[in-house]
């Protein structure tokens, strides 16, 4: 996977498949510690300890459509190439937390990618999911919570095109204000097409 936003999308899809009602994504950029941390937590069905211990093996997967699961294996590889590590903590029937750590300045750290587009895709595909996204930099903190959005939009569904555009604009503006790393050049054009695909 060429950027971290694709890893986020992959793990969030796994969380939904595991029955999660809430997914929390936290990104920290700490230049003073040369640290980039990505944490994704869910309240899904979790994993048995023996399976959790083997989940980064590409030949271990719960999918029935294919016999390999490359997502976490590739994330672990990207972490290690960038001087970091991957930690997975899971409890059966309670949920899973994935923590990916990278050296922020490392030449092999994947770029953040289009975080707003990734969040929008998760919302569009899962309008009933409680999604919380938090991004911290040395300039401040931004939190996006779909429950707050639902309170503001009333009866409109979260995956309504106007709501998706509003969410994209809000996320982009706030990430820019705190100087967060993300690529957003195609975000608004893609948002217009979400409902049609």
CSV table of C-alpha atoms in Angstrom, one decimal:
chain,number,residue,atom,x,y,z
A,1,UNK,CA,0.0,0.0,0.0
A,2,UNK,CA,1.5,3.3,-1.1
A,3,UNK,CA,0.2,5.5,1.7
A,4,UNK,CA,-1.2,5.3,5.3
A,5,UNK,CA,-4.7,6.4,4.3
A,6,UNK,CA,-5.1,3.0,2.4
A,7,UNK,CA,-4.0,1.2,5.5
A,8,UNK,CA,-6.6,3.1,7.5
A,9,UNK,CA,-9.3,2.2,5.0
A,10,UNK,CA,-8.2,-1.5,5.1
A,11,UNK,CA,-8.3,-1.7,8.9
A,12,UNK,CA,-11.6,0.2,9.2
A,13,UNK,CA,-13.2,-2.2,6.8
A,14,UNK,CA,-11.9,-5.1,8.9
A,15,UNK,CA,-13.4,-3.4,12.0
A,16,UNK,CA,-16.8,-3.1,10.3
A,17,UNK,CA,-16.6,-6.7,9.2
A,18,UNK,CA,-15.9,-7.6,12.8
A,19,UNK,CA,-19.2,-6.0,13.9
A,20,UNK,CA,-17.8,-2.8,15.2
A,21,UNK,CA,-20.3,0.0,16.1
A,22,UNK,CA,-17.5,2.5,16.9
A,23,UNK,CA,-14.1,3.0,15.2
A,24,UNK,CA,-11.7,5.5,16.6
A,25,UNK,CA,-8.7,6.7,14.5
A,26,UNK,CA,-5.9,8.8,16.1
A,27,UNK,CA,-2.9,10.2,14.3
A,28,UNK,CA,-0.1,12.0,16.1
A,29,UNK,CA,2.7,13.9,14.4
A,30,UNK,CA,5.5,14.8,16.9
A,31,UNK,CA,8.5,16.3,15.1
A,32,UNK,CA,10.3,16.9,18.4
A,33,UNK,CA,10.3,13.2,19.1
A,34,UNK,CA,10.6,12.2,15.4
A,35,UNK,CA,7.4,10.3,15.9
A,36,UNK,CA,4.4,9.5,13.7
A,37,UNK,CA,1.8,7.3,15.4
A,38,UNK,CA,-1.4,5.8,14.0
A,39,UNK,CA,-3.9,4.2,16.3
A,40,UNK,CA,-7.1,2.5,15.2
A,41,UNK,CA,-9.5,1.0,17.8
A,42,UNK,CA,-12.8,-0.7,17.5
A,43,UNK,CA,-15.4,-2.3,19.6
A,44,UNK,CA,-15.9,-5.3,17.3
A,45,UNK,CA,-15.8,-9.0,18.1
A,46,UNK,CA,-12.0,-9.0,18.7
A,47,UNK,CA,-9.8,-12.0,18.3
A,48,UNK,CA,-8.7,-15.1,20.2
A,49,UNK,CA,-5.2,-14.6,21.6
A,50,UNK,CA,-3.6,-17.3,19.4
A,51,UNK,CA,-5.1,-15.7,16.3
A,52,UNK,CA,-4.1,-12.2,17.3
A,53,UNK,CA,-0.5,-13.4,17.7
A,54,UNK,CA,-0.5,-14.6,14.1
A,55,UNK,CA,-2.6,-11.9,12.5
A,56,UNK,CA,0.4,-10.2,10.7
A,57,UNK,CA,1.2,-13.4,8.9
A,58,UNK,CA,-0.1,-12.9,5.3
A,59,UNK,CA,-1.3,-16.5,5.2
A,60,UNK,CA,-3.6,-16.0,8.2
A,61,UNK,CA,-7.0,-14.5,7.4
A,62,UNK,CA,-10.7,-14.8,8.4
A,63,UNK,CA,-11.8,-14.0,4.9
A,64,UNK,CA,-13.6,-16.7,2.9
A,65,UNK,CA,-13.2,-14.9,-0.4
A,66,UNK,CA,-9.4,-15.4,-0.5
A,67,UNK,CA,-6.8,-17.3,1.4
A,68,UNK,CA,-4.4,-14.4,2.2
A,69,UNK,CA,-4.6,-11.3,4.3
A,70,UNK,CA,-1.9,-8.8,3.3
A,71,UNK,CA,-3.1,-5.7,5.1
A,72,UNK,CA,-1.6,-5.9,8.5
A,73,UNK,CA,1.5,-7.8,7.2
A,74,UNK,CA,2.2,-4.9,4.8
A,75,UNK,CA,1.6,-2.3,7.6
A,76,UNK,CA,4.0,-4.1,9.9
A,77,UNK,CA,6.6,-4.2,7.1
A,78,UNK,CA,6.1,-0.4,6.4
A,79,UNK,CA,6.5,0.3,10.1
A,80,UNK,CA,9.7,-1.7,10.4
A,81,UNK,CA,11.2,-0.1,7.2
A,82,UNK,CA,10.6,3.3,8.8
A,83,UNK,CA,12.3,2.5,12.1
A,84,UNK,CA,9.0,1.8,13.9
A,85,UNK,CA,6.8,-1.0,15.0
A,86,UNK,CA,3.3,-2.5,14.9
A,87,UNK,CA,1.4,-3.5,18.0
A,88,UNK,CA,-2.0,-5.3,18.0
A,89,UNK,CA,-4.0,-5.8,21.2
A,90,UNK,CA,-7.3,-7.6,20.9
A,91,UNK,CA,-9.8,-9.1,23.4
A,92,UNK,CA,-12.5,-11.5,22.3
A,93,UNK,CA,-15.9,-9.8,22.2
A,94,UNK,CA,-14.4,-6.4,23.3
A,95,UNK,CA,-12.5,-5.1,20.3
A,96,UNK,CA,-9.1,-4.5,18.8
A,97,UNK,CA,-6.5,-1.8,18.9
A,98,UNK,CA,-3.8,-1.5,16.2
A,99,UNK,CA,-0.9,0.9,16.9
A,100,UNK,CA,1.5,1.7,14.1
A,101,UNK,CA,4.6,3.7,14.9
A,102,UNK,CA,7.0,5.3,12.4
A,103,UNK,CA,10.0,7.6,12.6
A,104,UNK,CA,8.4,10.8,11.3
A,105,UNK,CA,11.5,11.9,9.3
A,106,UNK,CA,12.4,8.4,7.9
A,107,UNK,CA,12.7,8.4,4.2
A,108,UNK,CA,10.8,5.0,4.0
A,109,UNK,CA,7.8,6.2,6.0
A,110,UNK,CA,4.8,6.1,3.7
A,111,UNK,CA,3.1,9.5,3.2
A,112,UNK,CA,-0.2,10.1,5.0
A,113,UNK,CA,-2.2,10.1,1.7
A,114,UNK,CA,-5.7,11.5,1.3
A,115,UNK,CA,-7.0,11.2,4.8
A,116,UNK,CA,-10.2,13.3,4.1
A,117,UNK,CA,-11.1,11.1,1.1
A,118,UNK,CA,-10.5,8.0,3.2
A,119,UNK,CA,-12.8,9.2,6.0
A,120,UNK,CA,-15.4,10.2,3.5
A,121,UNK,CA,-15.4,6.7,1.9
A,122,UNK,CA,-15.7,5.1,5.4
A,123,UNK,CA,-18.7,7.3,6.1
A,124,UNK,CA,-20.3,6.8,2.7
A,125,UNK,CA,-20.1,3.0,3.0
A,126,UNK,CA,-21.1,2.9,6.7
A,127,UNK,CA,-23.5,5.7,7.5
A,128,UNK,CA,-24.5,4.1,10.8
A,129,UNK,CA,-21.0,3.6,12.1
A,130,UNK,CA,-19.8,5.9,14.9
A,131,UNK,CA,-16.5,7.2,13.5
A,132,UNK,CA,-14.2,9.3,15.6
A,133,UNK,CA,-11.0,10.8,14.0
A,134,UNK,CA,-8.5,12.7,16.0
A,135,UNK,CA,-5.3,14.3,14.6
A,136,UNK,CA,-2.7,15.9,16.7
A,137,UNK,CA,0.3,18.0,15.6
A,138,UNK,CA,2.6,20.5,17.4
A,139,UNK,CA,0.1,23.2,16.2
A,140,UNK,CA,-3.0,21.7,17.8
A,141,UNK,CA,-5.6,19.0,17.8
A,142,UNK,CA,-8.6,18.3,15.6
A,143,UNK,CA,-11.4,15.9,16.4
A,144,UNK,CA,-14.1,14.8,13.9
A,145,UNK,CA,-17.1,12.8,15.4
A,146,UNK,CA,-19.9,11.5,13.2
A,147,UNK,CA,-22.3,11.7,16.2
A,148,UNK,CA,-21.8,15.5,16.3
A,149,UNK,CA,-22.4,15.6,12.5
A,150,UNK,CA,-25.6,13.7,12.9
A,151,UNK,CA,-26.8,16.1,15.6
A,152,UNK,CA,-26.2,19.0,13.2
A,153,UNK,CA,-27.8,17.6,10.1
A,154,UNK,CA,-31.1,16.3,11.5
A,155,UNK,CA,-32.8,13.7,9.3
A,156,UNK,CA,-30.3,13.7,6.5
A,157,UNK,CA,-28.3,10.4,6.3
A,158,UNK,CA,-24.5,10.7,6.7
A,159,UNK,CA,-23.9,9.4,3.2
A,160,UNK,CA,-26.0,12.1,1.5
A,161,UNK,CA,-23.8,13.9,-1.1
A,162,UNK,CA,-24.2,17.3,0.6
A,163,UNK,CA,-23.3,15.9,4.0
A,164,UNK,CA,-20.2,14.2,2.5
A,165,UNK,CA,-19.1,17.4,0.9
A,166,UNK,CA,-19.6,19.3,4.1
A,167,UNK,CA,-17.6,16.7,6.0
A,168,UNK,CA,-14.8,16.9,3.4
A,169,UNK,CA,-14.6,20.6,3.6
A,170,UNK,CA,-14.6,20.6,7.4
A,171,UNK,CA,-11.9,18.0,7.7
A,172,UNK,CA,-9.7,19.6,5.1
A,173,UNK,CA,-10.0,23.1,6.7
A,174,UNK,CA,-9.2,21.8,10.1
A,175,UNK,CA,-6.3,19.6,9.1
A,176,UNK,CA,-4.8,22.6,7.2
A,177,UNK,CA,-5.2,24.8,10.4
A,178,UNK,CA,-3.1,22.4,12.5
A,179,UNK,CA,-0.6,21.8,9.7
A,180,UNK,CA,-1.3,18.1,9.4
A,181,UNK,CA,0.2,16.0,6.7
A,182,UNK,CA,-2.3,14.9,4.1
A,183,UNK,CA,-3.0,15.1,0.4
A,184,UNK,CA,-6.4,16.5,-0.6
A,185,UNK,CA,-6.2,17.8,-4.2
A,186,UNK,CA,-8.9,15.5,-5.6
A,187,UNK,CA,-11.1,15.5,-2.5
A,188,UNK,CA,-14.0,17.7,-3.6
A,189,UNK,CA,-14.2,16.1,-7.1
A,190,UNK,CA,-14.3,12.6,-5.6
A,191,UNK,CA,-16.9,13.7,-3.0
A,192,UNK,CA,-19.3,14.6,-5.8
A,193,UNK,CA,-19.1,11.1,-7.3
A,194,UNK,CA,-19.4,9.1,-4.0
A,195,UNK,CA,-23.1,8.6,-4.2
A,196,UNK,CA,-23.0,7.5,-7.9
A,197,UNK,CA,-20.5,4.7,-7.4
